[in-house]
Coordinates of N, CA, C and O in Angstrom, one line a residue:
M1 N -144.4 80.6 -87.8 CA -143.2 80.6 -87.1 C -143.1 79.3 -86.2 O -144.2 79.2 -85.7
N2 N -142.0 78.7 -86.1 CA -141.9 77.6 -85.1 C -141.2 78.0 -83.9 O -141.0 79.2 -83.7
R3 N -141.0 77.1 -83.0 CA -140.5 77.4 -81.7 C -139.0 78.0 -81.9 O -138.6 78.9 -80.9
A4 N -138.3 77.7 -82.9 CA -136.9 78.3 -82.9 C -136.9 79.6 -83.6 O -135.9 80.2 -83.9
G5 N -138.2 80.1 -84.1 CA -138.2 81.5 -84.6 C -137.9 81.4 -86.2 O -137.8 82.5 -86.7
L6 N -138.0 80.2 -86.8 CA -137.8 80.2 -88.2 C -139.3 80.0 -88.8 O -140.1 79.5 -88.3
P7 N -139.3 80.5 -90.0 CA -140.5 80.5 -90.8 C -140.7 79.1 -91.0 O -139.8 78.2 -91.2
I8 N -142.0 78.5 -91.0 CA -142.3 77.0 -91.2 C -141.7 76.5 -92.4 O -141.1 75.4 -92.5
S9 N -141.6 77.2 -93.6 CA -141.2 76.7 -94.8 C -139.6 76.5 -94.7 O -139.0 75.5 -95.2
M10 N -138.8 77.2 -94.1 CA -137.4 77.2 -93.7 C -137.1 75.9 -92.8 O -136.4 75.2 -93.1
F11 N -138.1 75.9 -91.9 CA -138.0 74.7 -90.9 C -138.1 73.4 -91.7 O -137.3 72.5 -91.6
L12 N -139.0 73.4 -92.5 CA -139.2 72.2 -93.3 C -138.2 71.9 -94.2 O -137.8 70.6 -94.5
A13 N -137.6 72.9 -94.9 CA -136.6 72.8 -95.8 C -135.2 72.2 -95.1 O -134.4 71.4 -95.7
L14 N -135.0 72.6 -93.8 CA -133.9 72.0 -93.0 C -134.3 70.6 -92.5 O -133.3 69.8 -92.5
L15 N -135.5 70.3 -92.3 CA -136.0 69.1 -91.8 C -135.8 67.9 -92.9 O -135.5 66.7 -92.6
L16 N -136.2 68.3 -94.0 CA -136.5 67.2 -95.2 C -135.2 66.5 -95.5 O -135.3 65.2 -95.4
P17 N -134.1 67.1 -95.7 CA -132.9 66.2 -95.9 C -132.6 65.2 -94.8 O -132.2 64.1 -95.0
H18 N -132.8 65.6 -93.5 CA -132.7 64.7 -92.4 C -133.6 63.7 -92.4 O -133.3 62.5 -92.2
A19 N -134.9 63.9 -92.8 CA -135.9 62.9 -92.8 C -135.7 61.9 -93.9 O -135.9 60.6 -93.8
L20 N -135.2 62.3 -95.0 CA -134.8 61.4 -96.2 C -133.6 60.5 -95.8 O -133.5 59.5 -96.1
G21 N -132.6 61.1 -95.1 CA -131.6 60.5 -94.7 C -131.9 59.2 -93.7 O -131.3 58.2 -93.7
S22 N -132.9 59.6 -92.8 CA -133.2 58.4 -92.0 C -134.1 57.3 -92.5 O -134.4 56.3 -92.0
C23 N -134.4 57.5 -93.9 CA -135.2 56.6 -94.7 C -134.2 55.8 -95.7 O -134.8 55.3 -96.7
G24 N -133.0 55.9 -95.3 CA -132.0 55.2 -96.3 C -131.5 56.2 -97.3 O -131.0 55.7 -98.4
G25 N -131.5 57.4 -96.9 CA -130.8 58.4 -97.7 C -131.5 58.7 -99.1 O -130.8 59.2 -99.9
G26 N -132.6 58.3 -99.0 CA -133.4 58.7 -100.3 C -133.2 57.7 -101.4 O -133.5 57.9 -102.6
S27 N -132.7 56.6 -100.9 CA -132.1 55.6 -102.0 C -133.6 55.0 -102.7 O -134.5 55.0 -101.9
T28 N -133.4 54.6 -103.7 CA -134.7 54.0 -104.5 C -134.6 52.6 -104.5 O -135.1 51.8 -105.3
S29 N -133.6 51.9 -103.6 CA -133.7 50.3 -103.7 C -135.1 50.0 -103.2 O -135.7 50.5 -102.3
E30 N -135.2 48.8 -103.6 CA -136.6 48.2 -103.4 C -136.3 46.9 -102.7 O -136.5 45.7 -103.3
A31 N -135.9 46.9 -101.4 CA -135.7 45.7 -100.6 C -136.9 44.9 -100.3 O -136.9 43.7 -100.4
G32 N -138.1 45.6 -100.3 CA -139.3 45.0 -100.0 C -139.4 44.4 -98.6 O -138.6 44.6 -97.8
P33 N -140.7 43.7 -98.3 CA -140.7 43.3 -96.9 C -139.9 42.1 -96.6 O -139.5 41.5 -97.6
P34 N -139.7 41.9 -95.4 CA -139.1 40.7 -94.9 C -139.5 39.4 -95.5 O -140.8 39.3 -95.9
D35 N -138.7 38.3 -95.6 CA -139.2 37.0 -96.1 C -140.4 36.6 -95.3 O -140.5 36.7 -94.2
G36 N -141.4 36.1 -96.2 CA -142.6 35.5 -95.5 C -143.6 36.6 -95.3 O -144.8 36.2 -94.9
V37 N -143.4 37.8 -95.5 CA -144.4 38.9 -95.2 C -144.7 39.5 -96.6 O -143.7 39.8 -97.4
R38 N -146.1 39.5 -97.0 CA -146.4 40.0 -98.2 C -146.8 41.6 -98.2 O -147.2 42.1 -97.1
S39 N -146.5 42.2 -99.1 CA -146.9 43.7 -99.2 C -148.4 43.8 -99.2 O -149.0 42.9 -99.6
A40 N -148.9 45.0 -98.9 CA -150.4 45.1 -99.2 C -150.9 44.9 -100.5 O -151.9 44.4 -100.6
D41 N -150.0 45.4 -101.5 CA -150.5 45.2 -102.9 C -150.5 43.7 -103.2 O -151.4 43.3 -103.9
E42 N -149.5 43.0 -102.8 CA -149.4 41.4 -103.0 C -150.8 40.8 -102.3 O -151.2 40.0 -103.0
A43 N -150.9 41.3 -101.2 CA -152.1 40.7 -100.4 C -153.3 40.9 -101.2 O -154.2 39.9 -101.4
R44 N -153.7 42.1 -101.6 CA -154.7 42.4 -102.3 C -154.9 41.8 -103.7 O -155.9 41.3 -104.1
A45 N -153.9 41.6 -104.3 CA -153.8 40.8 -105.7 C -154.1 39.4 -105.4 O -154.6 38.7 -106.4
T46 N -153.8 38.7 -104.3 CA -154.1 37.3 -104.1 C -155.4 36.9 -103.4 O -155.9 35.8 -103.4
E47 N -156.1 38.0 -102.7 CA -157.3 37.7 -102.0 C -158.5 37.8 -103.1 O -158.6 38.5 -104.0
P48 N -159.4 36.7 -102.8 CA -160.5 36.8 -103.8 C -161.5 38.1 -103.4 O -161.5 38.6 -102.5
D49 N -162.1 38.5 -104.5 CA -163.1 39.6 -104.4 C -164.3 39.4 -103.5 O -164.8 40.2 -102.8
S50 N -164.7 38.1 -103.6 CA -165.8 37.8 -102.5 C -165.6 36.3 -102.1 O -164.8 35.5 -102.9
Y51 N -166.0 36.0 -101.1 CA -166.0 34.6 -100.5 C -167.2 33.9 -100.9 O -168.3 34.3 -100.9
E52 N -167.1 32.6 -101.2 CA -168.2 31.8 -101.5 C -168.0 30.3 -101.3 O -166.9 29.9 -101.0
F53 N -169.2 29.6 -101.3 CA -169.0 28.2 -101.2 C -169.5 27.6 -102.6 O -170.6 28.1 -103.1
Q54 N -168.7 26.7 -103.1 CA -169.0 26.1 -104.4 C -169.7 24.8 -104.2 O -169.2 23.7 -103.6
F55 N -170.9 24.6 -104.8 CA -171.6 23.2 -104.7 C -171.0 22.4 -105.9 O -171.1 22.9 -107.1
E56 N -170.6 21.1 -105.6 CA -170.1 20.2 -106.7 C -171.2 19.7 -107.4 O -171.3 19.3 -108.5
A57 N -172.3 19.4 -106.5 CA -173.5 18.7 -107.2 C -174.8 19.3 -106.4 O -174.7 19.6 -105.3
P58 N -175.9 19.0 -106.9 CA -177.2 19.4 -106.1 C -177.3 18.5 -105.0 O -176.8 17.4 -105.0
R59 N -177.9 19.0 -104.0 CA -178.0 18.3 -102.7 C -179.6 17.6 -102.7 O -180.5 18.2 -103.1
E60 N -179.6 16.3 -102.2 CA -180.9 15.8 -102.2 C -181.3 15.4 -100.7 O -180.3 14.8 -100.0
I61 N -182.2 15.8 -100.2 CA -182.8 15.7 -98.8 C -184.3 15.1 -98.8 O -185.0 15.4 -99.8
V62 N -184.6 14.4 -97.8 CA -186.0 13.8 -97.7 C -186.7 14.7 -96.6 O -186.0 14.9 -95.5
T63 N -187.9 14.9 -96.7 CA -188.6 15.5 -95.7 C -188.7 14.6 -94.4 O -188.6 13.4 -94.7
R64 N -188.7 15.2 -93.3 CA -188.9 14.4 -92.0 C -189.8 13.3 -92.0 O -189.8 12.3 -91.3
D65 N -191.2 13.7 -92.6 CA -192.1 12.6 -92.7 C -192.1 11.6 -93.8 O -192.9 10.8 -94.0
D66 N -190.9 11.7 -94.6 CA -190.6 10.8 -95.7 C -191.6 11.0 -96.8 O -191.7 10.2 -97.7
A67 N -192.3 12.2 -97.0 CA -193.3 12.2 -98.1 C -192.6 12.7 -99.3 O -193.2 12.3 -100.4
F68 N -191.7 13.6 -99.3 CA -191.2 14.4 -100.4 C -189.6 14.2 -100.4 O -189.0 14.2 -99.4
R69 N -189.2 14.3 -101.6 CA -187.7 14.2 -101.8 C -187.4 15.8 -102.5 O -188.1 16.0 -103.5
V70 N -186.5 16.3 -101.7 CA -186.1 17.7 -102.3 C -184.7 17.8 -102.8 O -183.7 17.3 -102.2
T71 N -184.5 18.2 -104.1 CA -183.0 18.4 -104.5 C -183.1 20.0 -104.7 O -184.0 20.7 -105.2
W72 N -181.9 20.4 -104.0 CA -181.8 21.8 -104.2 C -180.2 22.2 -104.4 O -179.3 21.4 -104.2
R73 N -180.1 23.3 -105.1 CA -178.7 23.8 -105.5 C -178.8 25.2 -105.8 O -179.8 25.8 -106.4
P74 N -177.9 26.1 -105.2 CA -177.8 27.5 -105.6 C -177.7 27.7 -107.1 O -176.9 26.9 -107.7
E75 N -178.3 28.8 -107.7 CA -178.2 29.0 -109.1 C -176.6 29.2 -109.3 O -176.0 29.8 -108.5
N76 N -176.2 28.6 -110.4 CA -174.8 28.6 -110.7 C -173.9 27.9 -109.8 O -172.7 27.9 -110.0
G77 N -174.4 27.0 -108.8 CA -173.6 26.2 -108.0 C -172.9 26.9 -107.0 O -172.0 26.3 -106.3
R78 N -173.1 28.2 -106.7 CA -172.3 28.9 -105.7 C -173.0 29.7 -104.6 O -174.2 30.3 -105.0
V79 N -172.7 29.5 -103.5 CA -173.3 30.4 -102.4 C -172.4 31.5 -102.0 O -171.3 31.3 -101.4
P80 N -172.6 32.8 -102.5 CA -171.6 33.9 -102.1 C -172.0 34.3 -100.8 O -173.2 34.3 -100.2
I81 N -171.0 34.9 -99.9 CA -171.3 35.5 -98.7 C -171.6 36.9 -98.9 O -170.8 37.6 -99.5
N82 N -172.7 37.3 -98.3 CA -173.1 38.7 -98.3 C -173.4 39.3 -99.7 O -173.2 40.4 -99.9
E83 N -174.0 38.4 -100.5 CA -174.5 38.7 -101.7 C -175.8 38.1 -102.0 O -175.8 36.8 -101.6
H84 N -176.8 38.6 -102.8 CA -177.9 38.0 -103.1 C -177.7 36.9 -104.1 O -176.8 37.0 -104.9
F85 N -178.5 35.8 -104.0 CA -178.4 34.6 -105.0 C -179.8 34.0 -104.9 O -180.7 34.3 -104.0
S86 N -180.0 33.1 -105.8 CA -181.0 32.2 -105.8 C -180.9 30.8 -105.8 O -179.8 30.3 -106.0
V87 N -181.8 30.1 -105.3 CA -181.7 28.7 -105.2 C -182.9 27.8 -106.0 O -183.9 28.3 -106.0
D88 N -182.5 27.0 -106.8 CA -183.2 26.1 -107.5 C -183.6 24.7 -106.8 O -182.7 24.1 -106.3
V89 N -184.9 24.5 -106.7 CA -185.4 23.3 -106.0 C -186.3 22.5 -106.9 O -187.0 22.9 -107.7
T90 N -186.1 21.2 -106.9 CA -187.1 20.2 -107.5 C -187.6 19.5 -106.4 O -187.1 18.9 -105.4
L91 N -188.9 19.3 -106.4 CA -189.9 18.7 -105.4 C -190.6 17.5 -106.1 O -191.3 17.7 -106.9
V92 N -190.2 16.3 -105.5 CA -191.0 15.1 -106.0 C -191.5 14.4 -104.9 O -191.0 14.4 -103.7
R93 N -192.5 13.4 -105.1 CA -193.0 12.6 -104.0 C -191.9 11.5 -103.8 O -191.3 11.1 -104.7
N94 N -191.8 11.1 -102.6 CA -190.9 10.1 -102.2 C -191.4 8.6 -102.5 O -191.6 8.0 -101.4
D95 N -191.8 8.4 -103.6 CA -192.3 7.1 -103.9 C -191.5 6.6 -105.1 O -190.7 7.1 -105.7
A96 N -191.9 5.4 -105.6 CA -191.2 4.8 -106.5 C -191.2 5.5 -108.0 O -190.2 5.7 -108.7
E97 N -192.2 6.2 -108.3 CA -192.4 7.0 -109.5 C -191.7 8.4 -109.3 O -191.5 9.0 -110.5
R98 N -191.3 8.8 -108.2 CA -190.8 10.1 -108.0 C -191.6 11.2 -108.9 O -191.1 12.1 -109.6
T99 N -192.9 11.2 -108.5 CA -193.9 12.2 -109.3 C -193.6 13.6 -108.9 O -193.5 14.0 -107.6
P100 N -193.4 14.5 -109.8 CA -193.2 15.8 -109.6 C -194.4 16.6 -108.9 O -195.4 16.1 -109.0
V101 N -194.1 17.4 -107.8 CA -195.0 17.9 -107.0 C -195.3 19.4 -107.6 O -194.4 20.3 -107.5
E102 N -196.4 19.7 -108.1 CA -196.8 21.0 -108.5 C -197.7 21.6 -107.6 O -198.6 21.1 -106.8
G103 N -197.8 23.0 -107.6 CA -198.8 23.7 -106.8 C -198.4 23.8 -105.5 O -199.2 24.0 -104.6
A104 N -197.2 23.5 -105.1 CA -196.8 23.6 -103.7 C -196.4 25.0 -103.3 O -195.8 25.9 -104.1
S105 N -196.3 25.3 -102.0 CA -195.6 26.5 -101.5 C -194.3 26.0 -100.9 O -194.4 25.0 -100.2
V106 N -193.2 26.4 -101.5 CA -191.8 26.1 -101.0 C -191.1 27.4 -100.5 O -191.1 28.4 -101.3
T107 N -190.9 27.2 -99.2 CA -189.9 28.3 -98.6 C -188.7 27.6 -98.1 O -188.7 26.3 -97.6
I108 N -187.6 28.5 -97.9 CA -186.4 27.9 -97.4 C -186.0 29.0 -96.4 O -185.8 30.2 -96.6
S109 N -185.6 28.6 -95.2 CA -185.1 29.5 -94.2 C -183.6 28.9 -93.7 O -183.5 27.8 -93.6
C110 N -182.9 29.8 -93.3 CA -181.5 29.4 -92.9 C -181.2 30.1 -91.5 O -181.7 31.2 -91.3
F111 N -180.5 29.2 -90.6 CA -180.3 29.7 -89.3 C -178.8 29.4 -88.9 O -178.4 28.4 -89.4
M112 N -178.3 30.3 -88.1 CA -177.0 30.1 -87.5 C -177.1 29.7 -86.0 O -177.1 30.6 -85.2
P113 N -177.1 28.5 -85.7 CA -177.3 28.1 -84.3 C -176.0 28.6 -83.5 O -176.3 28.9 -82.2
D114 N -174.9 28.8 -83.9 CA -173.9 29.3 -83.1 C -173.9 30.7 -82.7 O -173.5 31.2 -81.8
H115 N -174.7 31.4 -83.6 CA -174.9 32.9 -83.3 C -176.3 33.3 -82.9 O -176.6 34.4 -82.4
G116 N -177.3 32.3 -83.1 CA -178.6 32.6 -82.5 C -179.5 33.5 -83.5 O -180.3 34.2 -82.9
H117 N -179.1 33.4 -84.8 CA -179.9 34.4 -85.7 C -180.0 33.7 -87.0 O -179.3 32.7 -87.4
G118 N -180.9 34.3 -87.8 CA -181.1 33.7 -89.2 C -180.6 34.7 -90.3 O -179.8 35.4 -90.0
M119 N -181.3 34.7 -91.2 CA -181.0 35.5 -92.4 C -181.5 37.0 -92.2 O -182.5 37.0 -91.5
L120 N -181.0 37.9 -93.0 CA -181.4 39.3 -92.8 C -182.6 39.5 -93.9 O -183.3 40.4 -93.8
R121 N -182.8 38.5 -94.7 CA -184.0 38.6 -95.8 C -184.7 37.5 -95.8 O -184.4 36.4 -95.4
E122 N -185.9 37.7 -96.3 CA -186.9 36.5 -96.4 C -187.0 36.2 -97.9 O -187.6 36.8 -98.7
P123 N -186.5 35.0 -98.4 CA -186.6 34.6 -99.8 C -188.0 34.3 -100.3 O -188.8 33.9 -99.4
R124 N -188.2 34.6 -101.5 CA -189.6 34.3 -102.1 C -189.4 33.2 -103.2 O -188.5 33.3 -104.0
S125 N -190.5 32.5 -103.2 CA -190.3 31.3 -104.3 C -191.3 31.6 -105.5 O -192.4 32.3 -105.1
E126 N -190.8 31.0 -106.4 CA -191.9 31.0 -107.6 C -191.8 29.6 -108.4 O -190.8 28.9 -108.5
E127 N -193.1 29.2 -108.6 CA -193.2 27.8 -109.4 C -192.7 28.0 -110.8 O -193.3 28.9 -111.5
L128 N -191.9 27.0 -111.3 CA -191.4 27.0 -112.7 C -192.1 25.9 -113.5 O -191.9 25.8 -114.8
G129 N -192.8 25.1 -112.8 CA -193.6 23.9 -113.5 C -192.8 22.6 -113.3 O -191.5 22.6 -113.1
E130 N -193.6 21.5 -113.5 CA -192.9 20.1 -113.4 C -192.0 19.9 -112.1 O -191.1 19.3 -112.3
G131 N -192.6 20.4 -111.1 CA -192.0 20.2 -109.8 C -190.8 21.0 -109.5 O -190.0 20.9 -108.6
K132 N -190.6 22.1 -110.3 CA -189.4 22.9 -110.2 C -189.7 24.3 -109.7 O -190.9 25.0 -110.1
Y133 N -189.0 24.8 -108.7 CA -189.3 26.0 -108.2 C -188.0 26.8 -108.0 O -186.8 26.2 -107.9
R134 N -188.1 28.0 -108.0 CA -186.8 29.0 -107.9 C -187.1 29.8 -106.6 O -188.1 30.6 -106.6
V135 N -186.1 29.8 -105.6 CA -186.3 30.6 -104.4 C -185.4 31.8 -104.7 O -184.2 31.6 -104.7
N136 N -185.8 33.1 -104.8 CA -185.1 34.3 -104.9 C -184.9 35.0 -103.7 O -185.8 35.0 -102.8
G137 N -183.8 35.8 -103.6 CA -183.5 36.8 -102.5 C -182.8 36.2 -101.3 O -182.8 36.7 -100.3
F138 N -182.0 35.1 -101.6 CA -181.2 34.7 -100.5 C -180.1 35.7 -100.1 O -179.5 36.2 -101.1
L139 N -179.7 35.8 -98.9 CA -178.6 36.6 -98.5 C -177.9 36.0 -97.1 O -178.5 36.2 -96.2
L140 N -177.0 35.2 -97.4 CA -176.2 34.7 -96.1 C -175.1 35.7 -95.9 O -174.2 35.8 -96.6
H141 N -175.3 36.5 -94.8 CA -174.5 37.7 -94.6 C -173.1 37.4 -93.9 O -172.3 38.4 -93.8
M142 N -172.8 36.2 -93.6 CA -171.4 35.9 -92.8 C -171.2 34.4 -93.0 O -172.0 33.6 -93.3
D143 N -169.9 34.2 -93.0 CA -169.4 32.8 -93.0 C -169.7 32.0 -91.7 O -170.0 32.7 -90.7
G144 N -169.7 30.7 -91.7 CA -169.9 30.0 -90.6 C -170.8 28.8 -91.0 O -171.1 28.5 -91.9
Y145 N -171.4 28.2 -89.7 CA -172.4 27.1 -89.8 C -173.7 27.5 -90.0 O -174.1 28.2 -89.1
W146 N -174.5 27.0 -91.2 CA -175.8 27.4 -91.2 C -176.7 26.1 -91.3 O -176.2 25.1 -92.0
T147 N -177.8 26.1 -90.8 CA -178.8 25.1 -90.9 C -179.7 25.5 -92.0 O -180.1 26.7 -92.1
V148 N -180.3 24.7 -92.8 CA -181.0 25.0 -93.9 C -182.5 24.3 -93.7 O -182.2 22.9 -93.6
A149 N -183.5 24.9 -93.8 CA -184.8 24.2 -93.8 C -185.6 24.5 -95.0 O -185.9 25.6 -95.3
V150 N -186.0 23.3 -95.8 CA -186.7 23.6 -96.8 C -188.2 23.0 -96.5 O -188.4 22.0 -95.9
N151 N -189.1 23.9 -96.4 CA -190.5 23.9 -96.0 C -191.4 23.8 -97.1 O -191.5 24.6 -98.1
V152 N -192.3 22.7 -97.2 CA -193.1 22.5 -98.2 C -194.5 22.4 -97.7 O -194.7 21.9 -96.7
L153 N -195.5 23.0 -98.5 CA -196.8 23.0 -98.2 C -197.7 22.6 -99.4 O -197.6 23.3 -100.4
V154 N -198.2 21.4 -99.4 CA -199.0 21.0 -100.5 C -200.1 20.1 -100.1 O -200.1 19.3 -99.3
D155 N -201.3 20.5 -100.7 CA -202.7 19.6 -100.5 C -202.9 19.7 -98.9 O -203.3 18.6 -98.4
G156 N -202.6 20.7 -98.2 CA -202.9 20.9 -96.9 C -201.9 20.0 -96.0 O -201.9 20.0 -94.7
L157 N -200.7 19.6 -96.6 CA -199.8 18.9 -95.7 C -198.4 19.6 -95.7 O -198.0 20.1 -96.8
A158 N -198.0 19.8 -94.6 CA -196.7 20.7 -94.4 C -195.6 19.6 -93.9 O -195.8 18.7 -93.3
A159 N -194.5 19.9 -94.7 CA -193.4 19.0 -94.5 C -192.2 19.8 -94.4 O -191.9 20.7 -95.1
T160 N -191.0 19.3 -93.7 CA -189.8 20.1 -93.7 C -188.7 19.0 -94.0 O -188.6 18.0 -93.3
A161 N -187.8 19.5 -94.8 CA -186.4 18.7 -95.0 C -185.3 19.6 -94.6 O -185.3 20.9 -94.7
E162 N -184.3 19.0 -93.9 CA -183.2 19.8 -93.3 C -181.9 19.5 -93.9 O -181.6 18.3 -94.3
D163 N -181.0 20.5 -94.0 CA -179.6 20.3 -94.4 C -178.8 21.4 -93.7 O -179.4 22.1 -92.9
E164 N -177.5 21.4 -94.1 CA -176.7 22.2 -93.4 C -175.5 22.7 -94.4 O -175.2 22.1 -95.4
L165 N -174.9 23.8 -94.1 CA -173.8 24.5 -94.9 C -172.8 24.9 -93.8 O -173.2 25.5 -92.9
R166 N -171.5 24.9 -94.3 CA -170.4 25.6 -93.7 C -169.7 26.4 -94.7 O -169.1 25.9 -95.5
L167 N -169.9 27.7 -94.6 CA -169.4 28.7 -95.5 C -167.9 29.2 -94.9 O -167.8 29.3 -93.8

């Protein structure tokens, strides 16, 4: 029973026609949202499933000590936000012959200086041969400005090349 002493079902039966009347009389017209405003369905249909940065070409950077030339590019040329991905690296000596560097330890770390944090995962590299390496397990968990440090350790020599991304 409600406050008027009517059973709830009868109260709702009396209320329903009034509620429909205030919504345009139960009309099935589809006026839609005002101009310039998208419905939720339209917004979902036009938003991407994931956000990413697309590489047009591999990036080439030189280590601070000028000893190595590093070419790097995310696998498939895309950096997705908050999804795992891999990075392909080619490492050569920075000399006239551009000799491929084998047997190196290659790591890549990323840091967001504006936020004071790095990545949530530590990527691992594997050597593919002829100066090529694949670094697996990247996860850039948010968009923004990232610094990228490619660290190389070969024959007892450590070197770092730096780059940046804005996702």
